[in-house]
PDB file of C-alpha atoms in Angstrom:
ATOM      1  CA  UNK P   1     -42.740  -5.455  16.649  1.00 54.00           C
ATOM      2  CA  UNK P   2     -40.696  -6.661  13.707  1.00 57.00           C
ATOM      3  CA  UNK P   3     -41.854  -4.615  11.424  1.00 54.00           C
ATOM      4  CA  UNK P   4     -41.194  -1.291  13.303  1.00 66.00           C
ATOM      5  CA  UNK P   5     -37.572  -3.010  14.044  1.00 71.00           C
ATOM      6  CA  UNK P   6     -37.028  -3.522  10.107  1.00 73.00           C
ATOM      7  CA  UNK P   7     -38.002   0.019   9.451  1.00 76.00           C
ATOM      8  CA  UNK P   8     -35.454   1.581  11.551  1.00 81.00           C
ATOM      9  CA  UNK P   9     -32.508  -0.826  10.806  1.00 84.00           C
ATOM     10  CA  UNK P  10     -31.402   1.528   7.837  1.00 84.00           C
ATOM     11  CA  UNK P  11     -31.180   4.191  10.605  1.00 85.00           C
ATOM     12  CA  UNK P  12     -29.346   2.331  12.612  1.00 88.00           C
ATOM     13  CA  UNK P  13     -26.887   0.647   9.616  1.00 86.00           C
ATOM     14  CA  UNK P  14     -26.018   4.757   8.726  1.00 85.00           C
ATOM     15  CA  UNK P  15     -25.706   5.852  11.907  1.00 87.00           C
ATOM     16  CA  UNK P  16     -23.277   2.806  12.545  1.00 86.00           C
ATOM     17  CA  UNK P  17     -21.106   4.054   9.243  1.00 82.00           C
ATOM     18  CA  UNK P  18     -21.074   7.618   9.774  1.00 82.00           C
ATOM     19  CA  UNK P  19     -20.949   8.226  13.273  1.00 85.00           C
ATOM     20  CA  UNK P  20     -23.098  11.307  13.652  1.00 86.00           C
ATOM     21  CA  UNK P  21     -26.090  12.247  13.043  1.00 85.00           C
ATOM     22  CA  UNK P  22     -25.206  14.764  10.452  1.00 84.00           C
ATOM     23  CA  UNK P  23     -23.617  12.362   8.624  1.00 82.00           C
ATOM     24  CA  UNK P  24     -27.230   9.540   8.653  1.00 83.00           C
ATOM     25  CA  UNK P  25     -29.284  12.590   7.930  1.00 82.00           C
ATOM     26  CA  UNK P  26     -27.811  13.923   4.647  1.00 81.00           C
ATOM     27  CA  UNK P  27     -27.336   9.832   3.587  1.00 78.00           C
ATOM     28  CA  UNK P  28     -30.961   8.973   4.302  1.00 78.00           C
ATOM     29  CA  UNK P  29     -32.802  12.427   3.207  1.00 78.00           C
ATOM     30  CA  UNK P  30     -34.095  12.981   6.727  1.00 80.00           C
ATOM     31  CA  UNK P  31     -33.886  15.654  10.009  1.00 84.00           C
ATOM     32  CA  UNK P  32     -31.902  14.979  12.580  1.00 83.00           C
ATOM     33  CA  UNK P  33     -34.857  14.701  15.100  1.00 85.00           C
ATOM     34  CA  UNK P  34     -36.026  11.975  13.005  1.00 86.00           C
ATOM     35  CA  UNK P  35     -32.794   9.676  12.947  1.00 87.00           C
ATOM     36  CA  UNK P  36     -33.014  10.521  16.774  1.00 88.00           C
ATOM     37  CA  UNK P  37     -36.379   9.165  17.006  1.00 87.00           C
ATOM     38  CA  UNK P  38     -35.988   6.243  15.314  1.00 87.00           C
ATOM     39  CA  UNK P  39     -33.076   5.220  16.807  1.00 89.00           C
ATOM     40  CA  UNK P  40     -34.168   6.023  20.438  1.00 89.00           C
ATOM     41  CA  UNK P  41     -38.047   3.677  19.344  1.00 88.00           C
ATOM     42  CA  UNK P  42     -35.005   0.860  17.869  1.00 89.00           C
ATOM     43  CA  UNK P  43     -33.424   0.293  21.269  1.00 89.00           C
ATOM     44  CA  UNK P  44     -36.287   0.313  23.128  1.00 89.00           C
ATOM     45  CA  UNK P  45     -37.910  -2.542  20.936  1.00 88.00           C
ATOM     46  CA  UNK P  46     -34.762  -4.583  21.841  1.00 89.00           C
ATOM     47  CA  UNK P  47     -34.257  -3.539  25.134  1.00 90.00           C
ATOM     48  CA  UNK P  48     -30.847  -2.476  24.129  1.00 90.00           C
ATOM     49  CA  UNK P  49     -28.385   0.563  23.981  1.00 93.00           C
ATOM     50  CA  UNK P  50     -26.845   0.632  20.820  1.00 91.00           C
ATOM     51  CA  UNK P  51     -24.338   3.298  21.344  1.00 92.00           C
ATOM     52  CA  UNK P  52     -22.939   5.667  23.176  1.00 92.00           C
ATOM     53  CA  UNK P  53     -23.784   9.253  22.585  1.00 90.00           C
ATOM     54  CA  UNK P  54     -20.809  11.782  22.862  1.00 87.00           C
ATOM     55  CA  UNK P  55     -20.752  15.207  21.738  1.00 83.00           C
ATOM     56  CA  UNK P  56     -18.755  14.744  18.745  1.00 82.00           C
ATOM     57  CA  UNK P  57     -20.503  11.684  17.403  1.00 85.00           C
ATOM     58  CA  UNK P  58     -21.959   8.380  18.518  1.00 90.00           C
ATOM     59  CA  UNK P  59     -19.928   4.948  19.480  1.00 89.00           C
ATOM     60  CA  UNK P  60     -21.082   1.544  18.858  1.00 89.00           C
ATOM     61  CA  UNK P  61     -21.247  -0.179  21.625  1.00 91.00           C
ATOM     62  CA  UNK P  62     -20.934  -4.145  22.040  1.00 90.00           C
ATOM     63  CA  UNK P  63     -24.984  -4.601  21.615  1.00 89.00           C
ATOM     64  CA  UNK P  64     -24.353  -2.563  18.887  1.00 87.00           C
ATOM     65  CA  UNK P  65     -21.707  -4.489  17.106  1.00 88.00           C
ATOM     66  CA  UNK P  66     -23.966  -7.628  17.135  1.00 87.00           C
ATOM     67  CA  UNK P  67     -26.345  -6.447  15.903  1.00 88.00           C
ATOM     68  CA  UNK P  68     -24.478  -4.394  12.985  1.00 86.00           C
ATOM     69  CA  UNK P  69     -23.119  -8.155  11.694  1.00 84.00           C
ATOM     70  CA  UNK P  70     -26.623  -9.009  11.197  1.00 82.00           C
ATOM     71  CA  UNK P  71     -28.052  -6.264  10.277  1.00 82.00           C
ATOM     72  CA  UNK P  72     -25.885  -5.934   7.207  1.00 80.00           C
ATOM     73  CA  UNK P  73     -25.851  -9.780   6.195  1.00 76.00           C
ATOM     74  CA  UNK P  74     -29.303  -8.858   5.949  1.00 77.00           C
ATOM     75  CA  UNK P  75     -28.779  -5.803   3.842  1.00 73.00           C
ATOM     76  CA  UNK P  76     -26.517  -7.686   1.489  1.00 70.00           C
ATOM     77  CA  UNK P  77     -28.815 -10.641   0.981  1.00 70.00           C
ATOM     78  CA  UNK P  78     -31.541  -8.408   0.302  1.00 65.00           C
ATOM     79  CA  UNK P  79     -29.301  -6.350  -1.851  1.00 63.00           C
ATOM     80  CA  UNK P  80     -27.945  -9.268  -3.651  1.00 60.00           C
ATOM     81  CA  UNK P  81     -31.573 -10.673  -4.820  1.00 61.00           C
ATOM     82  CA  UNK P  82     -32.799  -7.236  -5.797  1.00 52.00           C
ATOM     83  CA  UNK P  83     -29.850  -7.431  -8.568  1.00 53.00           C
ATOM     84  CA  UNK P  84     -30.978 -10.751 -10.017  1.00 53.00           C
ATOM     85  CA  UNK P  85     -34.758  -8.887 -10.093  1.00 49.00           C
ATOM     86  CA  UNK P  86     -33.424  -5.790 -12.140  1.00 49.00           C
ATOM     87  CA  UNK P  87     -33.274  -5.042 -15.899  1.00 45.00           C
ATOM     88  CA  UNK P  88     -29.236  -5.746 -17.055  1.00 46.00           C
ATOM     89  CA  UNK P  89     -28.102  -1.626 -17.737  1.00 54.00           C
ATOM     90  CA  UNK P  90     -25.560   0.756 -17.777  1.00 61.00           C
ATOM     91  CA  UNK P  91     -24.856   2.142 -13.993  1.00 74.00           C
ATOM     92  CA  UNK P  92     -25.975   5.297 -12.563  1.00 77.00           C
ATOM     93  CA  UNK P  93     -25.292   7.681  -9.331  1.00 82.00           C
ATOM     94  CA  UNK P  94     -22.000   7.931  -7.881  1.00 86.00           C
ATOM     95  CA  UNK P  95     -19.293   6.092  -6.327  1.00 90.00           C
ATOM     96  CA  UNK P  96     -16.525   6.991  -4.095  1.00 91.00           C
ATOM     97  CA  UNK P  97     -13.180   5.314  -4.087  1.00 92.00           C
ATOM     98  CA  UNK P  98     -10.888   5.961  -1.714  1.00 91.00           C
ATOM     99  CA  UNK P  99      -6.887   4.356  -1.918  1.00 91.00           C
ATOM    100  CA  UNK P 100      -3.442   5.353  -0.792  1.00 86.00           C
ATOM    101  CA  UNK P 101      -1.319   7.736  -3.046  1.00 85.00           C
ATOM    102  CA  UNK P 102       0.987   5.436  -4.427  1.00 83.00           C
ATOM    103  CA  UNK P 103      -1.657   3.117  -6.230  1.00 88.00           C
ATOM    104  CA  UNK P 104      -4.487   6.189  -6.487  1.00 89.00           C
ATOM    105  CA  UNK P 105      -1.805   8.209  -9.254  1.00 82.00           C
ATOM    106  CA  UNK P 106      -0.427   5.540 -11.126  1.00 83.00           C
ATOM    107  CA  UNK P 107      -2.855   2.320 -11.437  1.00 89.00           C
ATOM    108  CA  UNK P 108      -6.837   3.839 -10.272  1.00 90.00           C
ATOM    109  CA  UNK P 109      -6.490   7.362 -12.220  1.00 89.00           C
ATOM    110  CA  UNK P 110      -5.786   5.203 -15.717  1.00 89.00           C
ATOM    111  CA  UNK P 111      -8.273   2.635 -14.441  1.00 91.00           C
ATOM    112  CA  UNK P 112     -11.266   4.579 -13.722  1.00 91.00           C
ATOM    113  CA  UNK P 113     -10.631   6.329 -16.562  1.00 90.00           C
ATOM    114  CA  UNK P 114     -11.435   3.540 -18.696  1.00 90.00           C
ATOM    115  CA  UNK P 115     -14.286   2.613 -16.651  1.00 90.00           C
ATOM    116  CA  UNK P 116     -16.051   6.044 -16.658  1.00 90.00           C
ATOM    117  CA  UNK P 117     -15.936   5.374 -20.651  1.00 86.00           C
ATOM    118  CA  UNK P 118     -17.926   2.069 -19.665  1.00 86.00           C
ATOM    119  CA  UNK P 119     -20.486   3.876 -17.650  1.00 87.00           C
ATOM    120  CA  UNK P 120     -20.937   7.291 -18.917  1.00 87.00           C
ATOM    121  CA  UNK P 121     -23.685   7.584 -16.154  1.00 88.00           C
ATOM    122  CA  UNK P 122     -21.748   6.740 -13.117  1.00 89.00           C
ATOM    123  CA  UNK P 123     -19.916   9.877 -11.174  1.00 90.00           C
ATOM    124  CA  UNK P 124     -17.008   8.727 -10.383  1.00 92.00           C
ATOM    125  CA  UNK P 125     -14.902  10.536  -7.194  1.00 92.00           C
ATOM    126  CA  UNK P 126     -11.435   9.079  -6.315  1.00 92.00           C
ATOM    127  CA  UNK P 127     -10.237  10.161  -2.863  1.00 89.00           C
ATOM    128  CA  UNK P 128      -6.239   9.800  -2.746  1.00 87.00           C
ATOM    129  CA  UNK P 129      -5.049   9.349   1.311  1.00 80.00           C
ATOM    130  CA  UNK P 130      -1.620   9.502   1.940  1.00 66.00           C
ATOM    131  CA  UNK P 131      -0.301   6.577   4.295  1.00 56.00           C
ATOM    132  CA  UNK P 132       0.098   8.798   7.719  1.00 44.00           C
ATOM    133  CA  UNK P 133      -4.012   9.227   7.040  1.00 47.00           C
ATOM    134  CA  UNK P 134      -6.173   6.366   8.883  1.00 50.00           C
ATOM    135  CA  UNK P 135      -8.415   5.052   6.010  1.00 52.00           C
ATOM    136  CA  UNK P 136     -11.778   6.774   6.140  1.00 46.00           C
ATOM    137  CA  UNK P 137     -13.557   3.023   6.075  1.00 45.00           C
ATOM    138  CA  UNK P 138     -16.990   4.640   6.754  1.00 46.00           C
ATOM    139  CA  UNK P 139     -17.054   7.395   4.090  1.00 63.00           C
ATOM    140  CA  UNK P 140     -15.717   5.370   0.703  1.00 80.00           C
ATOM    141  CA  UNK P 141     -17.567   3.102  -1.576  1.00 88.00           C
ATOM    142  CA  UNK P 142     -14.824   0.967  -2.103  1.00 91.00           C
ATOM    143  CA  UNK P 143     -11.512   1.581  -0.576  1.00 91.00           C
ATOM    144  CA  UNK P 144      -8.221  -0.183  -1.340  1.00 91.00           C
ATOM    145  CA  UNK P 145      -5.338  -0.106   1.518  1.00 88.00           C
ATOM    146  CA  UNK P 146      -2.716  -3.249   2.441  1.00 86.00           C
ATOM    147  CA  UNK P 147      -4.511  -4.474   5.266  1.00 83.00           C
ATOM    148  CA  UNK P 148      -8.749  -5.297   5.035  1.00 79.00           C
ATOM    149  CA  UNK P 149     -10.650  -4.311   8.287  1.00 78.00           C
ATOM    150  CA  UNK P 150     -11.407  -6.677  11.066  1.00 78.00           C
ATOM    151  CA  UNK P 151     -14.706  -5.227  11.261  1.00 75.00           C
ATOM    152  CA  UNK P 152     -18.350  -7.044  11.416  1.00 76.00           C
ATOM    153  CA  UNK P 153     -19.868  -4.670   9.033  1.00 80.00           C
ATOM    154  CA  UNK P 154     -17.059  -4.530   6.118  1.00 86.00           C
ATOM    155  CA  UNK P 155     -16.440  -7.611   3.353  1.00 89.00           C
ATOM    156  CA  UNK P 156     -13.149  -7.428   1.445  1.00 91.00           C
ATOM    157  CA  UNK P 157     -11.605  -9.187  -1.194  1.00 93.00           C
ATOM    158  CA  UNK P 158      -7.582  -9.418  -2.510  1.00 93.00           C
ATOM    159  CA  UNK P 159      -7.370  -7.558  -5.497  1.00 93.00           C
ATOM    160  CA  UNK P 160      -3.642  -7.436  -6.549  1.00 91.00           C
ATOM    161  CA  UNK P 161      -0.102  -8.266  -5.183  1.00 92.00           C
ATOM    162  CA  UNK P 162       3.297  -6.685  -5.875  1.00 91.00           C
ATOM    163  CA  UNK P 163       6.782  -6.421  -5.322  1.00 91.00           C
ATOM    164  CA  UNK P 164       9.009  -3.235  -4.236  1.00 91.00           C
ATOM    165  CA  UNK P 165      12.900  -2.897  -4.723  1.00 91.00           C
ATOM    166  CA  UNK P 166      15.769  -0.740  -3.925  1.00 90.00           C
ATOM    167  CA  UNK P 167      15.855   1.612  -6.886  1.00 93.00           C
ATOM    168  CA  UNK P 168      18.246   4.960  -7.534  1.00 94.00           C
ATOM    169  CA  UNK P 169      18.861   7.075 -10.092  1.00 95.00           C
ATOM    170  CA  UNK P 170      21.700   6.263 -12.982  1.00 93.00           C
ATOM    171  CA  UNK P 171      22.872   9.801 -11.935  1.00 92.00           C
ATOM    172  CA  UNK P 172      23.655   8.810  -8.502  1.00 93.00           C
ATOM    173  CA  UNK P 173      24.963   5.719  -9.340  1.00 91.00           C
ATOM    174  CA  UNK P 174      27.717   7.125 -10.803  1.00 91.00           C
ATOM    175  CA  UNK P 175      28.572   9.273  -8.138  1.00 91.00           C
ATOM    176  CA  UNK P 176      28.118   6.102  -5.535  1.00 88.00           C
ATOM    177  CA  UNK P 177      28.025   2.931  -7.498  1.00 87.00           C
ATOM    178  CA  UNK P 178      26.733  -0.307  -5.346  1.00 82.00           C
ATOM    179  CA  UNK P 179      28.353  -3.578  -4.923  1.00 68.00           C
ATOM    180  CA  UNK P 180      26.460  -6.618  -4.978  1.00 61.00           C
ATOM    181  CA  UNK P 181      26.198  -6.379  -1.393  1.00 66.00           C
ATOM    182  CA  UNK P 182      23.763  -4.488   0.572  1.00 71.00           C
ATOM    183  CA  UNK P 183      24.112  -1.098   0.394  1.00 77.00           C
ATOM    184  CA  UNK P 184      25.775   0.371   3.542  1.00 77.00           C
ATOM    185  CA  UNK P 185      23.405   3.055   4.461  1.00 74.00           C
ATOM    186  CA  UNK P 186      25.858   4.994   6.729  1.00 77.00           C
ATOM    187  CA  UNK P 187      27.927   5.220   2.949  1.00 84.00           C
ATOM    188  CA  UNK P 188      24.877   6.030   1.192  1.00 89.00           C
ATOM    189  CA  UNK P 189      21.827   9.004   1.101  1.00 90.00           C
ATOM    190  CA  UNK P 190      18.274   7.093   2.235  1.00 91.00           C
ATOM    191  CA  UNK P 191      14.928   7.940   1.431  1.00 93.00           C
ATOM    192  CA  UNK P 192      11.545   6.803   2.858  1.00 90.00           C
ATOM    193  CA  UNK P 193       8.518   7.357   4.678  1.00 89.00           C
ATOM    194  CA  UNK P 194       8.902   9.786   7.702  1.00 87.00           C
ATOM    195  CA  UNK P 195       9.475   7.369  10.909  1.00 79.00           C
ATOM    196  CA  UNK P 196       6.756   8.349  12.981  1.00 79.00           C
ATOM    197  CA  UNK P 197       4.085   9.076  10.623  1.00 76.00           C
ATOM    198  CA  UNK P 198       4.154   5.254   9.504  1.00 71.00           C
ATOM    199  CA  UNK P 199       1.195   3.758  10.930  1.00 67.00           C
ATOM    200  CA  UNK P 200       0.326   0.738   9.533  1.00 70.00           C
ATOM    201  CA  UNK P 201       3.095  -2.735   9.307  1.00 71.00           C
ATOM    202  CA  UNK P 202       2.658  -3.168   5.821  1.00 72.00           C
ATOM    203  CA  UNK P 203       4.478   0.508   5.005  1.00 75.00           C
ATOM    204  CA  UNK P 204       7.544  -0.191   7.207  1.00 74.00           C
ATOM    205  CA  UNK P 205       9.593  -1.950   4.741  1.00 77.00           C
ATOM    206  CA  UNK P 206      12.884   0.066   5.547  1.00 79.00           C
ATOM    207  CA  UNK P 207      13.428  -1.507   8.596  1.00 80.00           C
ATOM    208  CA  UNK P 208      13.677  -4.686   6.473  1.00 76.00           C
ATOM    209  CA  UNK P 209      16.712  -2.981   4.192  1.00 76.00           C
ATOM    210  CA  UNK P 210      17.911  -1.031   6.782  1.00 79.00           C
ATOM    211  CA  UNK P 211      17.276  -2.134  10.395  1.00 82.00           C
ATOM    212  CA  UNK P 212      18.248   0.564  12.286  1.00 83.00           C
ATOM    213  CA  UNK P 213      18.864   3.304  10.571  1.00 85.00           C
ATOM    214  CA  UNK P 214      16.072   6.229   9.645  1.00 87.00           C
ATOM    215  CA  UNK P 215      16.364   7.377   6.163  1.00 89.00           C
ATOM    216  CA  UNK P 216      17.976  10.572   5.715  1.00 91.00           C
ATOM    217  CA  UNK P 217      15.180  11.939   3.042  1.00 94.00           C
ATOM    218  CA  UNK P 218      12.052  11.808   4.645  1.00 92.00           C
ATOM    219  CA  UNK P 219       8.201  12.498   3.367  1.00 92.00           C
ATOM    220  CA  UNK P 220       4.957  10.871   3.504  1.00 87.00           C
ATOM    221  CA  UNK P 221       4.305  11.511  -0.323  1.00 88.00           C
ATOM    222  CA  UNK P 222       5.540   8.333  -2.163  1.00 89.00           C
ATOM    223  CA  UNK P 223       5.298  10.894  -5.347  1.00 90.00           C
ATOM    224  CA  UNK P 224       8.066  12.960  -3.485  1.00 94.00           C
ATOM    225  CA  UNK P 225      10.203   9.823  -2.489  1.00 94.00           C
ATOM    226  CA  UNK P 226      10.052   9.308  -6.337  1.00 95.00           C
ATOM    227  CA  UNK P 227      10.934  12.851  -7.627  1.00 96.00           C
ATOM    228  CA  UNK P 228      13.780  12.507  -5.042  1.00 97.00           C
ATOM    229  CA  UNK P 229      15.114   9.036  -6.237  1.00 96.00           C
ATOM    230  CA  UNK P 230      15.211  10.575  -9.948  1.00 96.00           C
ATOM    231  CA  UNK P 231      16.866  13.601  -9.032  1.00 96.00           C
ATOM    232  CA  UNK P 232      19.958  11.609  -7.760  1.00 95.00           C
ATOM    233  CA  UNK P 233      19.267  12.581  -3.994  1.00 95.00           C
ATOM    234  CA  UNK P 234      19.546   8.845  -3.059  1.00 93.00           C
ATOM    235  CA  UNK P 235      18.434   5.181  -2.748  1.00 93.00           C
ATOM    236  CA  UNK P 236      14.979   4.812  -2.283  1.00 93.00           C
ATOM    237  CA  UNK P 237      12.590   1.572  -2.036  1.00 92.00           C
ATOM    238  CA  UNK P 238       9.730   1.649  -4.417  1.00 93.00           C
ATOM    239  CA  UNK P 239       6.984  -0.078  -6.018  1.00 92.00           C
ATOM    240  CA  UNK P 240       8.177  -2.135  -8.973  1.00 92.00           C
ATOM    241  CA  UNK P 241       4.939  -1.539 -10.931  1.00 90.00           C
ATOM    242  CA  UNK P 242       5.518   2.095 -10.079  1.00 92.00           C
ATOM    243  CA  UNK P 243       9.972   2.304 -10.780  1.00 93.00           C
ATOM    244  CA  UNK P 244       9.526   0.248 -13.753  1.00 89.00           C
ATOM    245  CA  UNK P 245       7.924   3.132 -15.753  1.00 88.00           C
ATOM    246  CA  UNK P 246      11.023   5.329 -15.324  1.00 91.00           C
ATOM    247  CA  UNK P 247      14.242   4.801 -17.751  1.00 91.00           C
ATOM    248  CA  UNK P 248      16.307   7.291 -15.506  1.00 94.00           C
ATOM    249  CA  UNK P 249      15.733   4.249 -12.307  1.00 95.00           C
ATOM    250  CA  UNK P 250      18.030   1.400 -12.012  1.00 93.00           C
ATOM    251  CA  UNK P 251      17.309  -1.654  -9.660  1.00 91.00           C
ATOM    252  CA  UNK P 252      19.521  -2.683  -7.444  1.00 88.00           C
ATOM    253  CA  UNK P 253      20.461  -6.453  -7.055  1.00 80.00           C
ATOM    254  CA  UNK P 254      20.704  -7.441  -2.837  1.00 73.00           C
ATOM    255  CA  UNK P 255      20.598 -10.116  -0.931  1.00 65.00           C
ATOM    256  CA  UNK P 256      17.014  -9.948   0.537  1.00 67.00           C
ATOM    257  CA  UNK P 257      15.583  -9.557  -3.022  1.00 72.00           C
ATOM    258  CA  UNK P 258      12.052  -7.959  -3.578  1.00 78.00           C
ATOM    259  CA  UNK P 259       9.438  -7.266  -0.968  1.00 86.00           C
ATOM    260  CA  UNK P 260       6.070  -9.039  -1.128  1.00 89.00           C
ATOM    261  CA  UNK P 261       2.855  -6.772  -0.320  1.00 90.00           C
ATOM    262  CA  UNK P 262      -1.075  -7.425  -1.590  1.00 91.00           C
ATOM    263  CA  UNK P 263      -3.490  -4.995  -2.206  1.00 92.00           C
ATOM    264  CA  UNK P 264      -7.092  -5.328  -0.515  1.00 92.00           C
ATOM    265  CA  UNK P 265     -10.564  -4.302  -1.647  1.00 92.00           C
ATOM    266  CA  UNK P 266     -12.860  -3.642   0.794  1.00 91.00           C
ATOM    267  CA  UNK P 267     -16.648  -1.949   1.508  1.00 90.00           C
ATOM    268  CA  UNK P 268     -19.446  -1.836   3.527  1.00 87.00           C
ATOM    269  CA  UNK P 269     -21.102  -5.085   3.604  1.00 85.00           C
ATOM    270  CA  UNK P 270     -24.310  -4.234   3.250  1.00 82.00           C
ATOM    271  CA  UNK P 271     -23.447  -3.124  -0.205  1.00 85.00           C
ATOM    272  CA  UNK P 272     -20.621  -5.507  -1.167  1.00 89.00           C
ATOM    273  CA  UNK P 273     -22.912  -7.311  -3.515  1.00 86.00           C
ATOM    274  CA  UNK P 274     -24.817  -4.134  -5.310  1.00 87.00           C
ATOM    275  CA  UNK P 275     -24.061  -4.439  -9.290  1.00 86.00           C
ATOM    276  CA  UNK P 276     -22.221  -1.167  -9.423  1.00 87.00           C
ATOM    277  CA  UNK P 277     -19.303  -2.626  -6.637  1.00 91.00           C
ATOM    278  CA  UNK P 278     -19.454  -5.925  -8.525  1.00 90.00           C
ATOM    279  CA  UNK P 279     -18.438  -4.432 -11.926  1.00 90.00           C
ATOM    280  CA  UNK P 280     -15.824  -2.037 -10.086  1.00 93.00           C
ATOM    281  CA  UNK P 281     -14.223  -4.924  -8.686  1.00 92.00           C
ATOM    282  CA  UNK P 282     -13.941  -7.177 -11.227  1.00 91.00           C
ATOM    283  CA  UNK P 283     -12.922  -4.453 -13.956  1.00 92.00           C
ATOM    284  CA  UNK P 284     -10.029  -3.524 -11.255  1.00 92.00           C
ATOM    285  CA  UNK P 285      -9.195  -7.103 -10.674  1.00 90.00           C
ATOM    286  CA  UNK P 286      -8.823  -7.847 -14.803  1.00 89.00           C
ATOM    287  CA  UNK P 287      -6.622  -4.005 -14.748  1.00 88.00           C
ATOM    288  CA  UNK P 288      -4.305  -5.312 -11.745  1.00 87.00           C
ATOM    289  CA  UNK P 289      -3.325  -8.371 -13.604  1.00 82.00           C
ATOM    290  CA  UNK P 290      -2.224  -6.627 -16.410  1.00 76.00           C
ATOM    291  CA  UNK P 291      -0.171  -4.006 -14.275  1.00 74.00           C
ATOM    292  CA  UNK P 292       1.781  -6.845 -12.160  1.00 68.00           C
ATOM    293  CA  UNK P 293       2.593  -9.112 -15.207  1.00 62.00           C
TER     294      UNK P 293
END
């Protein structure tokens, strides 16, 4: 009976990320009958539902979720002494790497750049999310958001932190120049994230600045919030990494000072140790120091 349990844990570890059977088919090369089967033989060797089957995908349930912690420490130490067994070479296949706009254009695009000329074999495919978008944990290789996932299945690591400031345009400035006070936002143009569209705590810094108040340029593209603050349309919080690169943006001293956020790495555990996330990670982690300092 362990044996036919082992065979249809990989089954049950891609069903578990993807959510459909559609989705464990095309990842495992096999018919949707099949993953059906399998999975239907799994939970009756363990006397067990593992999820619930709706019509537009399948649920983990709580059986489910135990096992999936096991499951893929299992994966991963398997994974992780297959790597010490293999020849030392270049990396091959694909990986997907999905992150939120603001760190996607200005700190992965130069990155993976460089690493592509490390691994000339290795597709790389960089997904860019903006924030209002939940984080598609299930379908990236790697993802990087603020927060890691309180999730059994998922392993995550830090990988950088930074600082954001209130920024505006020299332009603007001299149209309405700030004291060394906090800016009175009912005297001054605001611009920001839209309100409702800000889902997760680490992106609702303008409350900090501002409590109160809504900015009065909204959009959910950080690239936008930029091309406003350099146009002169108004103050703007922003990435320091991000501002610094821009002669035409002037920081503005306050009280409160700089913001503190961290950047997260994260993937599916099962995987977390493969040689191809190991080298990712690290070659971000070396990158990210050199973009903070």
């Amino acid at each position: 009976m362990q044996h036919q349990v082992w065979q249809n844990l990989p089954v049950f570890l891609q069903l578990a990320r993807s959510g459909t059977l559609t989705g464990a088919a095309a990842e495992l090369g096999l018919n949707h009958a099949t993953i059906s089967r399998r999975l239907d033989a799994l939970e009756a060797q363990l006397g067990r539902q593992l999820f619930d089957r709706h019509p537009r995908g399948y649920a983990i349930t709580l059986a489910g979720e135990a096992l999936l912690k096991t499951a893929s420490d299992m994966a991963a130490t398997l994974s992780q002494g297959l790597q010490t067994l293999l020849p030392e070479q270049g990396l091959e296949g694909s990986l997907r790497i999905n992150a939120l706009e603001g760190i996607a254009s200005v700190f992965l695009g130069p990155a993976l750049g460089r690493f592509a000329l490390l691994q000339p074999r290795l597709r790389i495919e960089l997904t860019v999310l903006q924030q209002h978008v939940a984080m598609a944990r299930t379908e990236g290789d790697l993802n990087i958001a603020l927060a890691a996932p309180d999730s059994a299945g998922f392993a995550s690591a830090p990988l950088f932190d930074y600082t954001l400031s209130l920024y505006a345009s020299e332009a603007y400035l001299d149209r309405q120049p700030c004291g060394g006070d906090m800016p009175d936002p009912r005297q001054h143009r605001t611009i920001g994230y839209i309100s409702d569209l800000v889902m997760t705590r680490e992106l609702d810094y303008f409350q900090q600045f501002f409590p109160g108040h809504e900015p009065g340029l909204q959009s959910s593209s950080l690239a936008m919030q930029l091309d406003w603050t350099r146009a002169g349309q108004g103050l703007c919080i922003l990435p320091d990494y991000i501002a610094r690169q821009y002669g035409d943006l002037t920081r503005i001293d306050q009280p409160l000072g700089p913001i503190q956020r961290r950047y997260h790495v994260f993937g599916r555990k099962d995987d977390w140790d493969s040689l191809r996330l190991k080298r990712l990670r690290d070659f971000l982690k070396a990158e990210g120091r050199q973009v903070v300092t």
